[in-house]
Amino acid sequence: MNLQDMTPQSYDRYLSPLFAAEDEALRAAREEMQREQLPGISVSASEGKLLHVLALISGASRILEIGTLGGYSTIWLARALPPEGRLISLEIDPHHAEVARRNIQRAGLTQKVEVRTGPALEALAKLAVEDRALFDLIFIDADKDGYVEYLGKAVPLLRDGGLILGDNTLPDAVLNPKADSGTKRYNAAVADHPDLVSILVPVLRSNGIDGLLISLKKKR
Ligand code: SAH
Ligand code: DHB
Ligand code: MG
């Protein structure tokens, strides 16, 4: 046994079928995204399952997602909701939003999920003035240059003890250590944040390793 001989691909081939097998709705969602020529940048099945388990652990009944694409991560997250739970997902591209709504409907989640079309910053400003309960979990996965601003808007919308999850936060930092990037600025802002306790966890993609930055909002 030699850890150096292991590749991310070999890990993924083992654990994804065992713990993150896709059912018909998830498979159909991926096929539909391909047919509609959406970019192949959804979370992997195993990261989807990680999102699902984190949502269950935190007992989330209100989830906010920033960056819907075709709704693949949306389905993993929304399936962790209790019967009265709700997820709002923000998407700037009307075509992505339309594909996502179809995929969410096929998964039987229309009653729980609302996809809001438009720039996330505008949607977040609206959410801040809506008379609504705080979110239990916020998944940040839209344009990487927006991450730091999304963090600033997300923290006040999150309950104490809630989770903020930041996708795609590892590769830039490791592959381009000198270059500036939105996710690196996000990682630094999270690491410095007085209200958050955080860890960046490597996650498997079929083509390599990415990262999910997990942050818990402390009680002040
Ligand atoms: N969460 C998805 C992947 C999201 S990909 C999944 O894992 O299944 C990133 C998405 O963010 C794209 O669909 C893109 O159109 C959207 N996006 C980019 N900039 C945005 C913005 N300013 N506001 C809202 N969505 C944005
Ligand atoms: C990429 C991957 C993502 O999960 C995402 O949200 C945006 C971009 C990428 O690999 O380029
Ligand atoms: Mg992503």
mmCIF file of C-alpha atoms and ligand atoms in Angstrom:
data_model
loop_
_atom_site.group_PDB
_atom_site.id
_atom_site.type_symbol
_atom_site.label_atom_id
_atom_site.label_comp_id
_atom_site.label_asym_id
_atom_site.label_seq_id
_atom_site.Cartn_x
_atom_site.Cartn_y
_atom_site.Cartn_z
ATOM 1 C CA MET A 1 0.000 0.000 0.000
ATOM 2 C CA ASN A 2 1.502 3.260 -1.117
ATOM 3 C CA LEU A 3 -0.479 6.481 -0.938
ATOM 4 C CA GLN A 4 1.674 7.966 -3.704
ATOM 5 C CA ASP A 5 0.243 5.412 -6.155
ATOM 6 C CA MET A 6 -3.313 6.613 -5.542
ATOM 7 C CA THR A 7 -4.831 9.097 -7.961
ATOM 8 C CA PRO A 8 -7.912 11.251 -7.324
ATOM 9 C CA GLN A 9 -9.534 9.289 -10.155
ATOM 10 C CA SER A 10 -8.939 5.949 -8.445
ATOM 11 C CA TYR A 11 -10.415 7.285 -5.186
ATOM 12 C CA ASP A 12 -13.422 8.675 -7.050
ATOM 13 C CA ARG A 13 -14.056 5.438 -8.957
ATOM 14 C CA TYR A 14 -14.221 3.623 -5.630
ATOM 15 C CA LEU A 15 -16.276 5.895 -3.435
ATOM 16 C CA SER A 16 -18.712 7.591 -5.814
ATOM 17 C CA PRO A 17 -20.591 4.403 -6.812
ATOM 18 C CA LEU A 18 -20.607 3.292 -3.182
ATOM 19 C CA PHE A 19 -21.754 6.509 -1.496
ATOM 20 C CA ALA A 20 -22.946 8.892 -4.210
ATOM 21 C CA ALA A 21 -24.745 6.749 -6.792
ATOM 22 C CA GLU A 22 -26.936 8.880 -9.032
ATOM 23 C CA ASP A 23 -30.589 8.036 -9.452
ATOM 24 C CA GLU A 24 -32.593 8.653 -12.622
ATOM 25 C CA ALA A 25 -33.281 12.348 -11.866
ATOM 26 C CA LEU A 26 -29.612 13.214 -11.293
ATOM 27 C CA ARG A 27 -28.523 11.281 -14.391
ATOM 28 C CA ALA A 28 -31.218 12.952 -16.456
ATOM 29 C CA ALA A 29 -30.176 16.367 -15.138
ATOM 30 C CA ARG A 30 -26.606 15.813 -16.308
ATOM 31 C CA GLU A 31 -27.762 14.543 -19.705
ATOM 32 C CA GLU A 32 -30.066 17.533 -20.119
ATOM 33 C CA MET A 33 -27.204 19.947 -19.292
ATOM 34 C CA GLN A 34 -25.057 18.280 -21.964
ATOM 35 C CA ARG A 35 -27.852 18.397 -24.515
ATOM 36 C CA GLU A 36 -28.391 22.097 -23.768
ATOM 37 C CA GLN A 37 -24.627 22.685 -23.979
ATOM 38 C CA LEU A 38 -24.221 24.058 -20.487
ATOM 39 C CA PRO A 39 -20.586 24.020 -19.288
ATOM 40 C CA GLY A 40 -19.574 20.790 -17.487
ATOM 41 C CA ILE A 41 -18.766 22.507 -14.206
ATOM 42 C CA SER A 42 -21.376 21.100 -11.816
ATOM 43 C CA VAL A 43 -20.190 19.618 -8.541
ATOM 44 C CA SER A 44 -19.239 15.940 -8.805
ATOM 45 C CA ALA A 45 -21.583 13.287 -7.431
ATOM 46 C CA SER A 46 -19.356 12.803 -4.376
ATOM 47 C CA GLU A 47 -19.243 16.545 -3.672
ATOM 48 C CA GLY A 48 -23.010 16.644 -4.176
ATOM 49 C CA LYS A 49 -23.330 13.939 -1.538
ATOM 50 C CA LEU A 50 -21.035 15.926 0.766
ATOM 51 C CA LEU A 51 -23.312 18.974 0.355
ATOM 52 C CA HIS A 52 -26.297 16.733 1.088
ATOM 53 C CA VAL A 53 -24.743 15.303 4.263
ATOM 54 C CA LEU A 54 -23.660 18.760 5.485
ATOM 55 C CA ALA A 55 -27.201 20.062 4.968
ATOM 56 C CA LEU A 56 -28.571 17.113 6.962
ATOM 57 C CA ILE A 57 -26.015 17.551 9.767
ATOM 58 C CA SER A 58 -26.906 21.231 10.095
ATOM 59 C CA GLY A 59 -30.625 20.405 10.079
ATOM 60 C CA ALA A 60 -31.093 22.946 7.308
ATOM 61 C CA SER A 61 -34.650 23.877 6.396
ATOM 62 C CA ARG A 62 -33.737 27.103 4.574
ATOM 63 C CA ILE A 63 -30.962 26.943 1.992
ATOM 64 C CA LEU A 64 -29.601 29.639 -0.328
ATOM 65 C CA GLU A 65 -27.523 28.720 -3.378
ATOM 66 C CA ILE A 66 -25.605 31.313 -5.395
ATOM 67 C CA GLY A 67 -24.998 29.908 -8.909
ATOM 68 C CA THR A 68 -27.566 27.331 -10.117
ATOM 69 C CA LEU A 69 -26.256 26.255 -13.549
ATOM 70 C CA GLY A 70 -28.485 23.239 -14.430
ATOM 71 C CA GLY A 71 -29.613 22.565 -10.870
ATOM 72 C CA TYR A 72 -27.403 19.532 -10.227
ATOM 73 C CA SER A 73 -26.055 20.719 -6.848
ATOM 74 C CA THR A 74 -29.524 22.163 -6.165
ATOM 75 C CA ILE A 75 -31.021 18.667 -6.313
ATOM 76 C CA TRP A 76 -28.433 17.199 -3.907
ATOM 77 C CA LEU A 77 -29.042 20.055 -1.446
ATOM 78 C CA ALA A 78 -32.845 20.203 -1.742
ATOM 79 C CA ARG A 79 -33.106 16.463 -1.108
ATOM 80 C CA ALA A 80 -31.769 17.116 2.403
ATOM 81 C CA LEU A 81 -34.671 19.444 3.228
ATOM 82 C CA PRO A 82 -37.534 18.439 5.523
ATOM 83 C CA PRO A 83 -41.073 18.515 4.034
ATOM 84 C CA GLU A 84 -41.553 22.218 4.791
ATOM 85 C CA GLY A 85 -37.970 23.159 3.853
ATOM 86 C CA ARG A 86 -37.174 25.625 1.090
ATOM 87 C CA LEU A 87 -34.216 26.392 -1.181
ATOM 88 C CA ILE A 88 -33.684 29.596 -3.167
ATOM 89 C CA SER A 89 -31.116 29.418 -5.969
ATOM 90 C CA LEU A 90 -29.728 32.484 -7.768
ATOM 91 C CA GLU A 91 -28.752 32.337 -11.456
ATOM 92 C CA ILE A 92 -27.844 35.164 -13.833
ATOM 93 C CA ASP A 93 -28.264 33.213 -17.096
ATOM 94 C CA PRO A 94 -31.928 32.745 -18.150
ATOM 95 C CA HIS A 95 -31.089 29.670 -20.227
ATOM 96 C CA HIS A 96 -29.311 28.006 -17.288
ATOM 97 C CA ALA A 97 -32.261 28.872 -15.046
ATOM 98 C CA GLU A 98 -34.725 27.375 -17.524
ATOM 99 C CA VAL A 99 -32.754 24.103 -17.783
ATOM 100 C CA ALA A 100 -32.467 24.011 -13.980
ATOM 101 C CA ARG A 101 -36.214 24.468 -13.484
ATOM 102 C CA ARG A 102 -36.885 21.506 -15.789
ATOM 103 C CA ASN A 103 -34.345 19.338 -13.939
ATOM 104 C CA ILE A 104 -35.783 20.350 -10.576
ATOM 105 C CA GLN A 105 -39.279 19.518 -11.769
ATOM 106 C CA ARG A 106 -38.167 16.083 -12.999
ATOM 107 C CA ALA A 107 -36.668 15.498 -9.558
ATOM 108 C CA GLY A 108 -40.030 16.317 -7.948
ATOM 109 C CA LEU A 109 -38.633 19.345 -6.101
ATOM 110 C CA THR A 110 -40.646 22.187 -7.628
ATOM 111 C CA GLN A 111 -42.547 22.837 -4.393
ATOM 112 C CA LYS A 112 -39.319 23.288 -2.435
ATOM 113 C CA VAL A 113 -37.064 25.126 -4.868
ATOM 114 C CA GLU A 114 -37.279 28.617 -6.317
ATOM 115 C CA VAL A 115 -34.771 29.663 -9.006
ATOM 116 C CA ARG A 116 -34.422 33.458 -9.143
ATOM 117 C CA THR A 117 -33.012 34.803 -12.410
ATOM 118 C CA GLY A 118 -30.710 37.837 -12.316
ATOM 119 C CA PRO A 119 -27.371 39.017 -10.940
ATOM 120 C CA ALA A 120 -26.731 37.478 -7.512
ATOM 121 C CA LEU A 121 -25.817 40.822 -5.943
ATOM 122 C CA GLU A 122 -29.225 42.255 -6.820
ATOM 123 C CA ALA A 123 -30.983 39.165 -5.538
ATOM 124 C CA LEU A 124 -28.973 39.285 -2.289
ATOM 125 C CA ALA A 125 -29.897 42.954 -1.792
ATOM 126 C CA LYS A 126 -33.565 41.993 -2.201
ATOM 127 C CA LEU A 127 -33.250 39.068 0.216
ATOM 128 C CA ALA A 128 -31.726 41.414 2.810
ATOM 129 C CA VAL A 129 -34.898 43.537 2.908
ATOM 130 C CA GLU A 130 -37.405 40.683 2.599
ATOM 131 C CA ASP A 131 -39.173 39.836 5.826
ATOM 132 C CA ARG A 132 -38.009 36.249 6.083
ATOM 133 C CA ALA A 133 -36.253 33.806 8.398
ATOM 134 C CA LEU A 134 -32.458 33.579 8.226
ATOM 135 C CA PHE A 135 -30.834 30.827 6.160
ATOM 136 C CA ASP A 136 -29.319 27.712 7.730
ATOM 137 C CA LEU A 137 -26.923 27.032 4.850
ATOM 138 C CA ILE A 138 -25.577 29.168 2.007
ATOM 139 C CA PHE A 139 -23.689 27.572 -0.912
ATOM 140 C CA ILE A 140 -21.529 30.029 -2.889
ATOM 141 C CA ASP A 141 -20.786 28.728 -6.413
ATOM 142 C CA ALA A 142 -21.241 31.582 -8.939
ATOM 143 C CA ASP A 143 -18.621 33.869 -10.576
ATOM 144 C CA LYS A 144 -15.422 33.568 -8.582
ATOM 145 C CA ASP A 145 -14.674 37.324 -8.687
ATOM 146 C CA GLY A 146 -17.905 37.883 -6.779
ATOM 147 C CA TYR A 147 -17.136 35.489 -3.902
ATOM 148 C CA VAL A 148 -15.816 38.098 -1.407
ATOM 149 C CA GLU A 149 -18.817 40.346 -1.970
ATOM 150 C CA TYR A 150 -21.182 37.355 -1.725
ATOM 151 C CA LEU A 151 -19.555 36.472 1.589
ATOM 152 C CA GLY A 152 -20.230 39.973 2.937
ATOM 153 C CA LYS A 153 -23.895 39.733 1.946
ATOM 154 C CA ALA A 154 -24.260 36.097 3.042
ATOM 155 C CA VAL A 155 -23.060 36.351 6.655
ATOM 156 C CA PRO A 156 -25.913 38.671 7.786
ATOM 157 C CA LEU A 157 -28.458 36.384 6.038
ATOM 158 C CA LEU A 158 -27.196 33.317 7.957
ATOM 159 C CA ARG A 159 -28.297 32.196 11.430
ATOM 160 C CA ASP A 160 -25.763 31.622 14.187
ATOM 161 C CA GLY A 161 -24.556 28.035 13.819
ATOM 162 C CA GLY A 162 -25.336 28.078 10.090
ATOM 163 C CA LEU A 163 -22.943 27.024 7.320
ATOM 164 C CA ILE A 164 -21.426 28.923 4.404
ATOM 165 C CA LEU A 165 -19.889 26.629 1.767
ATOM 166 C CA GLY A 166 -17.543 28.000 -0.926
ATOM 167 C CA ASP A 167 -16.958 25.816 -3.998
ATOM 168 C CA ASN A 168 -13.811 25.645 -6.178
ATOM 169 C CA THR A 169 -11.639 27.210 -3.508
ATOM 170 C CA LEU A 170 -8.542 25.002 -3.701
ATOM 171 C CA PRO A 171 -7.055 24.671 -7.240
ATOM 172 C CA ASP A 172 -6.226 28.366 -7.911
ATOM 173 C CA ALA A 173 -4.452 28.724 -4.603
ATOM 174 C CA VAL A 174 -2.250 25.697 -5.230
ATOM 175 C CA LEU A 175 -1.745 25.816 -9.028
ATOM 176 C CA ASN A 176 -1.150 29.580 -9.296
ATOM 177 C CA PRO A 177 0.224 30.517 -5.889
ATOM 178 C CA LYS A 178 1.434 33.951 -7.066
ATOM 179 C CA ALA A 179 -1.538 35.040 -9.185
ATOM 180 C CA ASP A 180 -4.455 36.960 -7.742
ATOM 181 C CA SER A 181 -7.852 35.221 -7.920
ATOM 182 C CA GLY A 182 -11.367 35.625 -6.599
ATOM 183 C CA THR A 183 -11.336 32.342 -4.726
ATOM 184 C CA LYS A 184 -7.962 33.125 -3.112
ATOM 185 C CA ARG A 185 -9.287 36.485 -1.932
ATOM 186 C CA TYR A 186 -12.337 34.615 -0.641
ATOM 187 C CA ASN A 187 -10.178 32.095 1.246
ATOM 188 C CA ALA A 188 -8.206 34.929 2.862
ATOM 189 C CA ALA A 189 -11.386 36.807 3.820
ATOM 190 C CA VAL A 190 -12.889 33.662 5.358
ATOM 191 C CA ALA A 191 -9.696 32.786 7.240
ATOM 192 C CA ASP A 192 -9.668 36.312 8.710
ATOM 193 C CA HIS A 193 -13.369 36.517 9.494
ATOM 194 C CA PRO A 194 -14.009 36.943 13.228
ATOM 195 C CA ASP A 195 -17.478 35.322 13.064
ATOM 196 C CA LEU A 196 -16.482 32.185 11.130
ATOM 197 C CA VAL A 197 -14.702 28.971 12.057
ATOM 198 C CA SER A 198 -13.565 27.304 8.852
ATOM 199 C CA ILE A 199 -11.696 24.568 7.035
ATOM 200 C CA LEU A 200 -10.948 24.078 3.333
ATOM 201 C CA VAL A 201 -11.657 20.428 2.475
ATOM 202 C CA PRO A 202 -10.303 18.820 -0.736
ATOM 203 C CA VAL A 203 -13.080 17.181 -2.779
ATOM 204 C CA LEU A 204 -12.913 14.707 -5.659
ATOM 205 C CA ARG A 205 -13.892 15.464 -9.226
ATOM 206 C CA SER A 206 -13.712 12.791 -11.931
ATOM 207 C CA ASN A 207 -10.825 14.820 -13.397
ATOM 208 C CA GLY A 208 -8.920 15.746 -10.256
ATOM 209 C CA ILE A 209 -9.140 17.470 -6.896
ATOM 210 C CA ASP A 210 -11.081 20.627 -6.093
ATOM 211 C CA GLY A 211 -11.969 22.181 -2.747
ATOM 212 C CA LEU A 212 -14.960 23.137 -0.616
ATOM 213 C CA LEU A 213 -14.382 25.800 2.038
ATOM 214 C CA ILE A 214 -16.685 25.036 4.981
ATOM 215 C CA SER A 215 -17.441 27.880 7.426
ATOM 216 C CA LEU A 216 -19.585 27.785 10.552
ATOM 217 C CA LYS A 217 -21.015 31.071 11.839
ATOM 218 C CA LYS A 218 -20.218 31.407 15.533
ATOM 219 C CA LYS A 219 -22.465 32.952 18.130
ATOM 220 C CA ARG A 220 -21.232 36.474 18.924
HETATM 221 N N1 SAH B 1 -23.898 25.081 -8.451
HETATM 222 C C1 SAH B 1 -23.844 24.477 -9.785
HETATM 223 C C2 SAH B 1 -22.726 25.041 -10.620
HETATM 224 C C3 SAH B 1 -22.762 26.553 -10.774
HETATM 225 S S1 SAH B 1 -21.702 27.088 -12.092
HETATM 226 C C4 SAH B 1 -23.634 22.976 -9.617
HETATM 227 O O1 SAH B 1 -22.626 22.610 -8.997
HETATM 228 O O2 SAH B 1 -24.429 22.178 -10.113
HETATM 229 C C5 SAH B 1 -21.784 28.813 -11.870
HETATM 230 C C6 SAH B 1 -23.121 29.452 -12.260
HETATM 231 O O3 SAH B 1 -23.118 30.788 -11.751
HETATM 232 C C7 SAH B 1 -23.329 29.564 -13.775
HETATM 233 O O4 SAH B 1 -24.571 29.015 -14.137
HETATM 234 C C8 SAH B 1 -23.331 31.067 -14.034
HETATM 235 O O5 SAH B 1 -24.227 31.478 -15.057
HETATM 236 C C9 SAH B 1 -23.772 31.618 -12.692
HETATM 237 N N2 SAH B 1 -23.373 33.013 -12.456
HETATM 238 C C10 SAH B 1 -22.252 33.638 -12.905
HETATM 239 N N3 SAH B 1 -22.244 34.919 -12.492
HETATM 240 C C11 SAH B 1 -23.365 35.100 -11.764
HETATM 241 C C12 SAH B 1 -23.935 36.220 -11.081
HETATM 242 N N4 SAH B 1 -23.330 37.415 -11.052
HETATM 243 N N5 SAH B 1 -25.110 36.060 -10.451
HETATM 244 C C13 SAH B 1 -25.743 34.847 -10.455
HETATM 245 N N6 SAH B 1 -25.249 33.758 -11.092
HETATM 246 C C14 SAH B 1 -24.094 33.896 -11.742
HETATM 247 C C1 DHB B 2 -15.439 25.667 -12.714
HETATM 248 C C2 DHB B 2 -15.945 24.727 -11.831
HETATM 249 C C3 DHB B 2 -17.000 25.048 -11.017
HETATM 250 O O1 DHB B 2 -17.514 24.152 -10.128
HETATM 251 C C4 DHB B 2 -17.568 26.313 -11.075
HETATM 252 O O2 DHB B 2 -18.577 26.577 -10.219
HETATM 253 C C5 DHB B 2 -17.069 27.254 -11.944
HETATM 254 C C6 DHB B 2 -16.007 26.941 -12.780
HETATM 255 C C7 DHB B 2 -14.311 25.305 -13.602
HETATM 256 O O3 DHB B 2 -13.795 24.202 -13.455
HETATM 257 O O4 DHB B 2 -13.937 26.143 -14.435
HETATM 258 MG MG MG B 3 -18.495 25.087 -8.551
#
